[in-house]
Amino acid sequence: MQNWHEKATRISFRNQAFINGKWVASASGKVFEARNPATNHLLASIAECDVEDVNRAVAAARKAFDSGVWSRASPETRKTVLVRLAELIRQHQDELALLETLDTGKPIANSVAADIPGSAATFQWFGEAIDKVYGEIAPTELGNLALVRRDALGVVACVVPWNYPLMMASWKVAPALAAGNSVVLKPAEQTSLTALRLAELAVEAGLPYGVLNVVTGFGETAGQALGRHMDVDCLAFTGSTEVGKYFLRYSAESNMKPVWLECGGKSPNLVFSDCDDIEAAADAAAFGIWYDQGEVCTANSRLLVEEKIKDEFVDLLKKRARDYQPGDPLDPTTKMGAVVEDRQTARILSYIEQGKSVARLVEGGEQLTISGSSNYVTPTIFDGVTNDMVIAREEIFGPVLSVLSFREEEEAARIANASIYGLAASIWSNNLKRVMRLSDALRVGTISVNCMDAVSNVVPFGGFKQSGNGRDLSLHSFDKYTNLKTVWIKY
Ligand code: NAD
């Protein structure tokens, strides 16, 4: 078994911004602290970028784009570099997994099994896809040839959250680069480390200087500067719905850049008594809310169970809560680690307090102190929740499950849709007609039937309603990072 604690003593951190292929301090010289939420130990002092740094990064990205060194490189060349980058991510899997776990508090087992190989797979997929994307010839009268091409946009800014730092960056950076754009990536201030390492590996893979830049820093400053920049052609964001709306405003008040949003969720998990494997449904329901401390945009945080099996199902979940007791994230057997920071822990606990006053707390709801950090919250279940309660409406982004019950399929669909969000849903049933009726009715981007969190490079990912617009992953994500151009030739 790997000794991750021992490895952690030897790991080094990049802590400066990466602009035009160079490590640079922030223009102001300011830094901010990156702490391990599992222990509160200081990991690194990171460059605090602001408007001036963003200007430099965008200028470098623009210069690289205009030079054609990447934007006019053949698809074959771009493929070679991105596939090599995927391979380098795999070669540095342990290092990247450790960086991710130290920075986020998520279990090392999850970083090793999902975050890092998933990110590598995304670079591989988009690298391999780009030389298979064709343009169109429109149907016109003889004597005319109308070509519809997909052109790279120019400078794409990617602003990403802290829950899947490398993976969310990969979902945006990989297709944006594959399409020939230059990129400025801003990681969340809580989690800068893997984004910085990614930029370095990209250069090692052969990506020319200036094509991928990373500015570290806070949302209100560096993030806003990207959102308002007149020379950023497209803004791709993953994060909260609240901040997603800011980006729409920044765009409206600057250059009308397209803004692509992957925002919050409050995903319903519908369990019917005609599901023939109730144990599998319970395993998935537990995973769906407690994996990665519930800090998952698609977390199945609203469990809608048919009334006649509700008590039995809640008992099954309570048993599974034992497997998710929080522990040291560097222990490979830990299934739930630390919450990302004190502020988020306080937010989760305040929702739990709020929930206690209206619903029945039947499991967890406690804060634990481990290794000197109090960022640990036990797996929590509220029973007797109704959809008007705050704990059923708002995204908690923690290990807190709200259990609601229903009698009829139509009632289940109505409750499921009664949300400002529409990211994902799960259905557990062996009745095909029911599943198809619900697939028609549910207004969400992804429906997982008799499974949980169906996410893959081969299918689009994104939301309806205030969960956002546009889609990450699959060939559809090229829609975000390219523009259509018609060339009409008369002969
Ligand atoms: P957040 O919205 O607070 O921050 C996301 C990013 O935006 C960070 O880089 C942050 O620095 C930046 N930012 C914050 N305030 C800003 C401002 N005023 N102007 C410009 N930039 C600003 O989100 P978070 O707390 O990092 O992540 C959790 C949220 O992300 C949850 O709502 C979750 O649902 C969402 N999320 C969505 C998906 C998805 O694909 N739909 C995936 C992962 C996370």
XYZ file of C-alpha atoms and ligand atoms in Angstrom:
535
model
C 0.000 0.000 0.000
C 1.247 3.520 -0.809
C 2.345 5.661 2.113
C 0.741 8.918 1.093
C 1.790 10.736 4.254
C 5.414 9.979 3.505
C 4.969 11.092 -0.116
C 3.332 14.300 1.088
C 6.513 15.271 2.949
C 8.455 15.165 -0.327
C 6.035 16.874 -2.692
C 6.732 20.364 -4.037
C 4.240 22.999 -5.117
C 4.168 25.493 -7.929
C 2.941 28.775 -6.487
C 3.347 31.447 -9.172
C 1.161 32.348 -12.109
C 2.043 30.739 -15.444
C 2.069 33.354 -18.190
C 3.633 32.958 -21.623
C 5.466 29.827 -20.532
C 7.061 31.440 -17.493
C 6.459 31.327 -13.750
C 5.781 34.854 -12.569
C 4.929 36.537 -9.297
C 1.790 38.655 -9.247
C 2.315 42.223 -10.484
C 1.480 43.503 -7.001
C 3.761 40.960 -5.322
C 0.804 39.842 -3.211
C 0.249 36.215 -2.262
C -2.497 34.255 -0.528
C -2.379 31.062 1.503
C -3.242 27.593 0.265
C -4.031 25.400 3.255
C -4.745 21.705 3.561
C -8.329 21.663 4.874
C -7.769 18.246 6.448
C -5.092 19.559 8.829
C -5.124 23.346 8.405
C -1.412 23.180 7.543
C -0.056 25.778 5.153
C 0.803 24.215 1.794
C 1.990 27.207 -0.227
C 1.748 30.959 -0.705
C 0.179 31.494 -4.092
C 0.491 34.525 -6.407
C -2.543 36.746 -5.951
C -3.282 37.865 -9.489
C -5.429 40.866 -10.299
C -6.293 43.014 -13.315
C -2.685 43.636 -14.365
C -1.816 39.931 -14.322
C -4.970 39.070 -16.225
C -4.071 41.686 -18.836
C -0.648 40.095 -19.253
C -2.077 36.591 -19.526
C -4.711 37.623 -22.070
C -2.084 39.515 -24.094
C 0.135 36.412 -24.132
C -2.792 34.242 -25.173
C -3.754 36.692 -27.936
C -0.209 36.924 -29.231
C 0.071 33.123 -29.346
C -3.274 32.880 -31.107
C -2.441 35.497 -33.708
C 0.956 33.937 -34.391
C -0.787 30.788 -35.573
C 1.712 28.612 -33.713
C -1.190 26.602 -32.313
C -4.322 28.037 -33.911
C -3.057 27.220 -37.395
C -1.236 24.024 -36.440
C -2.693 20.985 -38.184
C -5.304 18.961 -36.315
C -2.806 16.099 -36.396
C -0.233 18.252 -34.554
C -2.759 19.346 -31.935
C -3.801 15.744 -31.486
C -0.219 14.618 -30.904
C 0.357 17.250 -28.205
C -2.930 16.646 -26.362
C -2.529 12.867 -26.402
C 1.007 13.323 -25.082
C -0.368 15.561 -22.338
C -2.859 12.830 -21.405
C 0.048 10.407 -21.135
C 2.040 12.825 -18.955
C -0.952 13.233 -16.629
C -1.034 9.442 -16.293
C 2.705 9.295 -15.657
C 2.303 11.886 -12.876
C -0.854 10.346 -11.506
C 0.374 9.907 -7.919
C 1.804 13.404 -7.708
C -1.332 15.009 -9.145
C -3.619 12.906 -6.956
C -1.674 13.931 -3.891
C -1.790 17.616 -4.868
C -5.551 17.341 -5.395
C -6.204 15.635 -2.082
C -3.950 17.975 -0.083
C -5.669 20.971 -1.658
C -9.327 19.830 -1.508
C -9.528 17.375 1.407
C -11.110 14.716 -0.810
C -10.129 11.070 -0.242
C -6.917 10.049 -1.989
C -8.721 6.952 -3.247
C -11.088 9.193 -5.220
C -8.302 11.363 -6.637
C -6.431 8.244 -7.771
C -9.442 6.409 -9.159
C -11.427 9.266 -10.692
C -10.048 12.814 -10.786
C -6.647 12.204 -12.333
C -7.385 9.334 -14.759
C -10.614 11.100 -15.691
C -8.702 14.272 -16.583
C -6.174 12.308 -18.640
C -9.008 10.551 -20.463
C -10.595 13.893 -21.347
C -7.385 15.252 -22.902
C -6.976 11.984 -24.771
C -10.575 12.038 -26.014
C -10.507 15.602 -27.320
C -7.030 15.159 -28.764
C -8.211 12.127 -30.693
C -11.483 13.778 -31.699
C -10.180 16.940 -33.296
C -8.926 15.429 -36.552
C -12.299 13.752 -37.063
C -14.488 16.840 -36.973
C -15.659 17.845 -40.451
C -17.236 21.039 -41.758
C -20.278 21.156 -44.035
C -21.121 21.876 -47.643
C -24.547 23.496 -47.744
C -27.102 22.448 -50.390
C -27.073 25.266 -52.962
C -27.797 25.744 -56.658
C -25.157 24.623 -59.151
C -22.523 27.281 -59.653
C -22.288 27.946 -55.939
C -20.231 26.286 -53.275
C -21.209 27.209 -49.714
C -18.761 25.975 -47.086
C -19.667 26.048 -43.413
C -16.515 25.952 -41.327
C -15.821 25.845 -37.640
C -13.183 28.397 -36.671
C -11.440 28.740 -33.338
C -12.665 31.746 -31.354
C -9.383 33.199 -30.147
C -8.810 33.677 -26.415
C -10.950 31.468 -24.181
C -11.045 32.163 -20.436
C -11.929 29.244 -18.159
C -12.965 29.911 -14.565
C -13.394 26.746 -12.515
C -14.450 25.663 -8.988
C -12.674 23.850 -6.172
C -14.530 20.558 -6.016
C -12.893 18.897 -9.063
C -10.034 21.288 -9.788
C -8.152 19.299 -12.420
C -11.172 17.585 -13.898
C -13.259 20.737 -14.341
C -10.236 22.472 -15.854
C -9.750 19.538 -18.241
C -13.393 19.528 -19.326
C -12.921 23.095 -20.581
C -9.256 23.386 -21.489
C -9.083 20.146 -23.531
C -11.820 20.975 -26.085
C -10.840 24.670 -26.161
C -7.219 23.791 -27.021
C -8.197 20.995 -29.381
C -10.239 23.513 -31.376
C -7.151 25.744 -31.723
C -7.877 28.438 -29.152
C -5.499 29.976 -26.643
C -6.614 29.686 -23.019
C -6.363 31.599 -19.765
C -7.367 29.346 -16.886
C -8.317 30.670 -13.439
C -8.578 27.968 -10.791
C -10.601 28.560 -7.639
C -8.581 30.321 -4.943
C -8.982 27.287 -2.665
C -7.369 24.915 -5.157
C -4.650 26.242 -7.477
C -2.107 23.440 -7.321
C -3.094 20.963 -10.040
C -3.941 23.724 -12.538
C -0.395 25.054 -12.211
C 1.102 21.611 -12.660
C -1.153 21.014 -15.672
C 0.239 24.101 -17.417
C 3.770 22.854 -16.865
C 2.962 19.384 -18.194
C 1.250 20.918 -21.230
C 4.460 22.714 -22.193
C 6.387 19.478 -21.655
C 3.923 17.820 -24.025
C 4.781 20.376 -26.698
C 2.151 23.092 -26.256
C 3.741 26.377 -27.407
C 4.298 29.156 -24.870
C 1.350 31.468 -24.323
C -1.273 28.968 -25.506
C -2.205 27.908 -21.969
C -1.806 30.460 -19.160
C -2.863 30.125 -15.541
C -3.739 33.093 -13.350
C -4.248 32.278 -9.684
C -6.302 34.476 -7.412
C -9.708 35.444 -6.169
C -12.982 35.550 -8.011
C -13.928 39.156 -7.325
C -10.583 40.340 -8.727
C -8.921 37.937 -11.188
C -12.193 36.192 -12.099
C -14.021 39.438 -12.664
C -11.125 40.856 -14.703
C -11.413 37.893 -17.090
C -15.182 38.234 -17.245
C -14.921 41.924 -18.152
C -11.887 41.698 -20.434
C -12.490 43.245 -23.861
C -10.061 40.858 -25.539
C -11.435 37.597 -24.143
C -13.566 35.988 -26.844
C -15.390 33.433 -24.734
C -15.859 32.734 -21.044
C -16.405 29.164 -19.888
C -17.405 28.917 -16.241
C -18.139 26.139 -13.776
C -19.274 27.171 -10.332
C -22.253 28.444 -8.422
C -25.386 29.817 -10.027
C -24.883 33.081 -8.154
C -21.455 33.688 -9.688
C -22.621 32.393 -13.086
C -25.071 35.306 -13.152
C -22.228 37.742 -12.435
C -20.457 36.496 -15.548
C -23.517 37.188 -17.668
C -23.474 40.719 -16.339
C -19.725 41.146 -16.902
C -20.253 40.090 -20.501
C -23.183 42.442 -21.022
C -21.166 45.319 -19.594
C -18.053 44.581 -21.674
C -17.782 42.947 -25.105
C -20.779 40.565 -25.228
C -18.467 37.557 -25.136
C -20.408 34.291 -25.080
C -20.635 32.977 -21.508
C -21.008 29.236 -20.996
C -22.220 28.210 -17.578
C -22.090 24.926 -15.682
C -23.694 25.860 -12.404
C -25.370 24.410 -9.347
C -27.781 21.549 -8.837
C -30.234 19.967 -6.433
C -30.601 16.678 -8.205
C -33.538 14.408 -7.389
C -33.111 10.658 -7.027
C -36.466 8.930 -7.635
C -36.792 5.465 -6.091
C -39.890 3.398 -6.948
C -41.081 0.241 -5.209
C -40.902 -1.582 -8.563
C -37.111 -1.258 -8.584
C -35.908 -4.873 -8.417
C -32.571 -4.181 -6.700
C -33.270 -1.987 -3.736
C -29.826 -2.731 -2.224
C -28.127 -1.378 -5.362
C -30.404 1.661 -5.226
C -29.371 2.273 -1.604
C -25.664 1.884 -2.445
C -26.080 4.444 -5.216
C -28.130 6.836 -3.083
C -25.386 6.796 -0.431
C -22.683 7.307 -3.046
C -24.774 10.001 -4.693
C -24.771 12.216 -1.613
C -21.649 11.254 0.348
C -19.015 10.717 -2.346
C -16.478 13.557 -2.129
C -18.299 14.936 0.965
C -21.332 15.762 -1.171
C -19.330 18.566 -2.798
C -20.550 17.437 -6.195
C -22.674 19.522 -8.561
C -24.741 16.471 -9.504
C -25.019 15.212 -5.892
C -28.360 13.444 -5.548
C -29.269 15.611 -2.581
C -33.043 15.170 -2.836
C -34.094 11.562 -2.350
C -37.681 11.016 -3.477
C -38.848 7.566 -2.326
C -42.200 5.931 -2.885
C -43.991 6.136 0.435
C -44.538 2.404 0.964
C -40.775 1.616 0.898
C -39.545 4.866 2.425
C -38.837 3.638 5.974
C -37.103 0.486 4.743
C -34.996 2.553 2.343
C -33.958 5.081 4.985
C -32.838 2.170 7.207
C -30.663 0.850 4.382
C -29.109 4.287 4.004
C -28.419 4.642 7.711
C -26.450 1.373 7.589
C -24.411 2.693 4.666
C -23.647 5.933 6.518
C -21.196 3.903 8.638
C -18.982 3.366 5.570
C -18.780 7.091 4.959
C -17.647 8.262 8.401
C -15.139 11.042 7.716
C -11.462 10.300 8.129
C -7.926 11.154 7.096
C -8.059 11.852 3.329
C -4.575 10.359 2.881
C -5.711 6.985 4.236
C -6.602 4.958 1.110
C -9.537 3.327 2.930
C -11.213 6.660 3.735
C -14.445 7.155 1.804
C -15.267 10.654 3.033
C -12.605 13.272 3.710
C -12.537 16.912 4.779
C -14.746 19.737 3.567
C -12.730 22.164 1.425
C -12.482 25.079 3.881
C -13.825 26.503 7.148
C -16.293 28.775 5.376
C -17.886 25.881 3.506
C -18.002 23.795 6.697
C -19.805 26.620 8.485
C -22.231 26.898 5.588
C -23.055 23.175 5.697
C -23.505 23.268 9.489
C -25.847 26.233 9.247
C -28.035 24.297 6.790
C -28.030 21.366 9.219
C -29.156 23.654 12.067
C -31.818 25.105 9.809
C -32.978 21.603 8.840
C -33.250 20.487 12.461
C -35.912 23.115 13.085
C -38.213 21.828 10.328
C -37.413 18.162 9.568
C -36.260 15.000 11.427
C -32.523 14.509 11.675
C -32.189 10.704 11.563
C -28.470 10.380 10.899
C -25.293 12.403 11.466
C -25.372 16.157 11.482
C -22.169 16.382 13.525
C -18.929 18.253 13.102
C -15.765 16.281 13.932
C -12.234 17.411 14.678
C -9.542 15.213 13.136
C -5.804 16.010 12.906
C -6.429 19.488 14.298
C -9.018 20.406 11.660
C -12.756 20.772 12.220
C -13.643 20.513 8.531
C -15.289 17.130 8.951
C -19.049 16.635 8.817
C -20.670 13.244 9.346
C -23.015 11.775 6.705
C -26.358 13.375 7.395
C -29.956 12.363 6.638
C -33.067 14.455 7.167
C -36.353 12.559 6.959
C -39.813 14.079 6.607
C -38.586 16.831 4.303
C -41.005 18.696 2.060
C -39.958 20.444 -1.097
C -40.703 23.920 0.216
C -38.037 23.613 2.932
C -34.749 25.426 2.461
C -32.801 22.141 2.773
C -34.772 20.806 -0.224
C -34.474 23.952 -2.300
C -30.950 25.255 -1.848
C -27.703 23.633 -2.880
C -25.906 22.729 0.360
C -22.819 21.266 -1.331
C -22.133 18.982 1.608
C -22.989 15.470 2.843
C -26.604 16.311 3.678
C -29.463 14.249 2.260
C -33.089 15.399 2.263
C -35.605 12.534 2.112
C -39.021 13.256 0.627
C -41.765 10.743 -0.111
C -44.422 10.474 -2.822
C -47.357 8.215 -3.694
C -47.795 8.626 -7.450
C -45.379 8.870 -10.355
C -46.881 12.177 -11.442
C -46.352 13.610 -7.953
C -42.711 12.436 -8.035
C -42.142 14.189 -11.371
C -43.777 17.370 -10.115
C -41.595 17.492 -6.983
C -38.464 16.619 -8.982
C -39.093 19.504 -11.384
C -39.983 21.990 -8.654
C -36.467 23.420 -8.441
C -34.607 26.329 -9.961
C -31.975 23.761 -10.964
C -32.043 21.123 -13.676
C -28.646 19.476 -13.784
C -29.318 15.761 -13.287
C -31.761 13.159 -11.953
C -31.775 9.437 -11.240
C -34.646 6.985 -11.609
C -34.765 3.569 -9.980
C -37.529 1.463 -11.523
C -37.907 -1.652 -13.663
C -40.993 -0.350 -15.395
C -39.804 0.745 -18.831
C -42.901 2.768 -19.628
C -42.575 4.638 -16.365
C -38.904 5.337 -17.049
C -39.722 6.692 -20.512
C -42.593 8.850 -19.230
C -40.301 10.324 -16.592
C -37.527 10.856 -19.147
C -40.025 12.976 -21.081
C -41.123 14.861 -17.991
C -37.891 15.637 -16.126
C -36.265 18.933 -17.097
C -32.631 18.060 -16.463
C -29.478 17.620 -18.539
C -28.701 14.014 -17.563
C -31.016 11.225 -16.399
C -29.368 8.120 -14.927
C -31.686 5.102 -14.957
C -30.872 2.342 -12.487
C -27.439 3.878 -12.119
C -25.979 7.068 -10.683
C -24.117 10.050 -12.128
C -23.886 8.815 -15.694
C -20.964 10.984 -16.831
C -18.622 10.148 -19.699
C -16.539 11.921 -22.333
C -18.891 10.487 -24.957
C -22.057 12.242 -23.772
C -22.819 15.942 -23.176
C -22.878 17.229 -19.607
C -24.730 20.317 -18.422
C -27.982 21.652 -17.154
C -31.432 23.019 -17.791
C -32.793 26.118 -16.030
C -30.410 27.807 -13.580
C -27.972 24.898 -13.726
C -26.558 26.632 -16.787
C -26.325 26.494 -20.562
C -24.166 24.825 -23.160
C -22.566 21.439 -22.647
C -19.219 20.154 -21.508
C -17.802 16.883 -22.901
C -18.650 15.056 -26.140
C -18.393 16.621 -29.610
C -21.138 19.054 -28.558
C -18.646 20.949 -26.422
C -16.929 22.128 -29.637
C -20.040 24.259 -30.141
C -18.765 26.434 -27.288
C -15.205 26.812 -28.459
C -15.712 27.380 -32.185
C -17.683 29.792 -34.306
C -19.433 28.978 -37.559
C -18.149 30.733 -40.642
C -19.754 30.553 -44.083
C -17.591 30.890 -47.187
C -19.781 31.161 -50.289
C -18.020 30.739 -53.616
C -19.724 31.512 -56.921
C -18.209 29.882 -59.955
P -18.007 29.685 -6.983
O -19.070 30.088 -7.928
O -17.912 30.351 -5.678
O -16.563 29.855 -7.662
C -16.260 29.322 -8.923
C -15.178 30.152 -9.559
O -15.660 31.471 -9.747
C -13.914 30.263 -8.729
O -12.800 30.232 -9.584
C -14.046 31.629 -8.084
O -12.814 32.241 -7.783
C -14.772 32.399 -9.154
N -15.547 33.532 -8.624
C -16.141 33.629 -7.413
N -16.735 34.833 -7.275
C -16.518 35.504 -8.424
C -16.874 36.804 -8.894
N -17.554 37.659 -8.146
N -16.479 37.156 -10.146
C -15.771 36.316 -10.915
N -15.392 35.095 -10.509
C -15.767 34.681 -9.294
O -18.157 28.099 -6.863
P -17.330 27.113 -5.920
O -17.754 27.383 -4.522
O -15.879 27.164 -6.268
O -17.873 25.708 -6.411
C -19.075 25.191 -6.009
C -20.158 25.453 -7.036
O -19.740 24.947 -8.314
C -21.442 24.731 -6.727
O -22.531 25.585 -6.930
C -21.471 23.592 -7.749
O -22.749 23.115 -8.057
C -20.808 24.214 -8.908
N -20.296 23.180 -9.823
C -20.989 22.954 -10.982
C -20.556 21.970 -11.856
C -21.287 21.722 -13.143
O -20.697 21.138 -14.046
N -22.535 22.126 -13.293
C -19.418 21.217 -11.550
C -18.741 21.473 -10.363
C -19.196 22.471 -9.502
